[in-house]
Amino acid sequence: RVSRHQSTIGLAIGGGKGGSGKTFLAANFGVLSARQGHNTVLVDLDLGGSNLHSLLGFRQVKKGLNNYLNRTVSDLSEAAVPTEIPNLHIISSMDCSLEIGNLFYAQKVKIVHAIRRLPFDVVFVDLGAGSAYNVLDFFLSAHEGIFVFTPEPTSIQNTVQFIKAIYLRRVKQILKQYDFSNIVKELEQETEAGVVRSPIDIVDRVMTKDPVRGEVLERELSKLVFKLVLNQYRKHIDETLGNKIEKVCNRHFYAGFQFLGNIAYDERVHNSVLAKTIFANKYPYTPTSTDLQQAVELMLKKTEKSSSPIGKYGSV
């Protein structure tokens, strides 16, 4: 098997509901990363709604994730297909079963470990919408997670809910991992009773009841590293909106949030998607392409190349 590439940067791209431009950004980020000389792979984990391949000009992909799951290939890296862009590969899920959205636990763990072993410099994981456990766990398995949102109030609200869901998922993982059995029991009882506590309430309760274990929880949560990207930005919008959301998140969560910048709205984005071409290649001298380039440079420059993912995939 291919051993883990020690300098790999794993970046998961997610958000609230669909329509925020996650796949568009994943494709363009991948191309711009490859253009910088990084050996890059795009992994399409929008299971059941795979379309990342079409943005790269593919009508069909010869092999992909399905070949790894059905054991046609023994290593996920063998399912990576080269694109027309030098240094850029794609692992598509387009030919997976219609039931791929309902992965078995063992399949999910298998995919996570396989992605971590990919021998690439940069791995971008494009995720589907929503906050199903599979989506949350794939997001947490990366080195860093990128939250994509648009200026609309509903998109911001959906993103905040998604952040809370990610955070709660990680809190529960840590509680199980460090055997906070009493608190886990209480949480399960409250869930059955229909009481949904915020992740912040849970952390505060642990710190109050058991300060020593509270420190452990705080330490583990502080390892979380998240990025924020505001897509489809228009000039009449407050240009500091993303920075304000970053500050709010850093104030309320025991995790690190960094705003990567605004990606300017451009009507030609729609045209590039319909034409199945990469926007940054077709319109390289536009404000949008400049924004995309700056975001990629910032995320790859600031990302710590640690060997541990943001969410230690232990108890899921």
C-alpha angles and dihedrals in degrees: 000000000000110000120229113281100240095213096045118136113207117198123181117200116208144138144159119295126352124278099058093108101253095147093044090053093044091054094047094042089052093051093046092047090051090047088058088060099260116139096238137185129191114211115199108212095159084119113203092010102058115163106136090106092061092059087057092052099259120139091179132010117216094218140359147141093330090063090057094046093048090044096241084133122033098212129041091228087067088062092058111111120203116238129209087264113089113244092015127112133171133212105200130196095198096114096046121119118281086244093057090109088070099058121182115243092248091052091051093051090046092054093046093052091044092053090050090056096051110128097226133114094229129023119191115193115200110206133196125246125271134046104270113150092253091056093046094048094047089050092050093047092068126086090244135006125221118208112205121199141157128226094260113112091233091055092049090048092049091049092051089051090049091050090051091049091050091047094047091049091053093045090055091047091053093046090054094041093055094038100246084168099166094051092045089053092050091050092051091050091049091048090053089048090053095250111137114193123199116248089242091057090052093051091047091050093051091049092049097045098038115014093182093055088038088063090052090051092047091048093051093046091050088064090068111106120191136177129206126210124186108208129194092024116183127198095245090061120093102265091210093057093105092048090051092052089048091054093048092050093047090049096050104035131058090231140085119260124185126186111222097192146263121303107212120236114248126177089216090068087077090049093051091050091051091047090049092233131130111258095213089056098043097042105025097156099055128107089247093056090046089052091049091050093049092048092052093048091050096047094047094042096048098038112107110228095220122157092232124082121231091252116041101224098225118115110018 
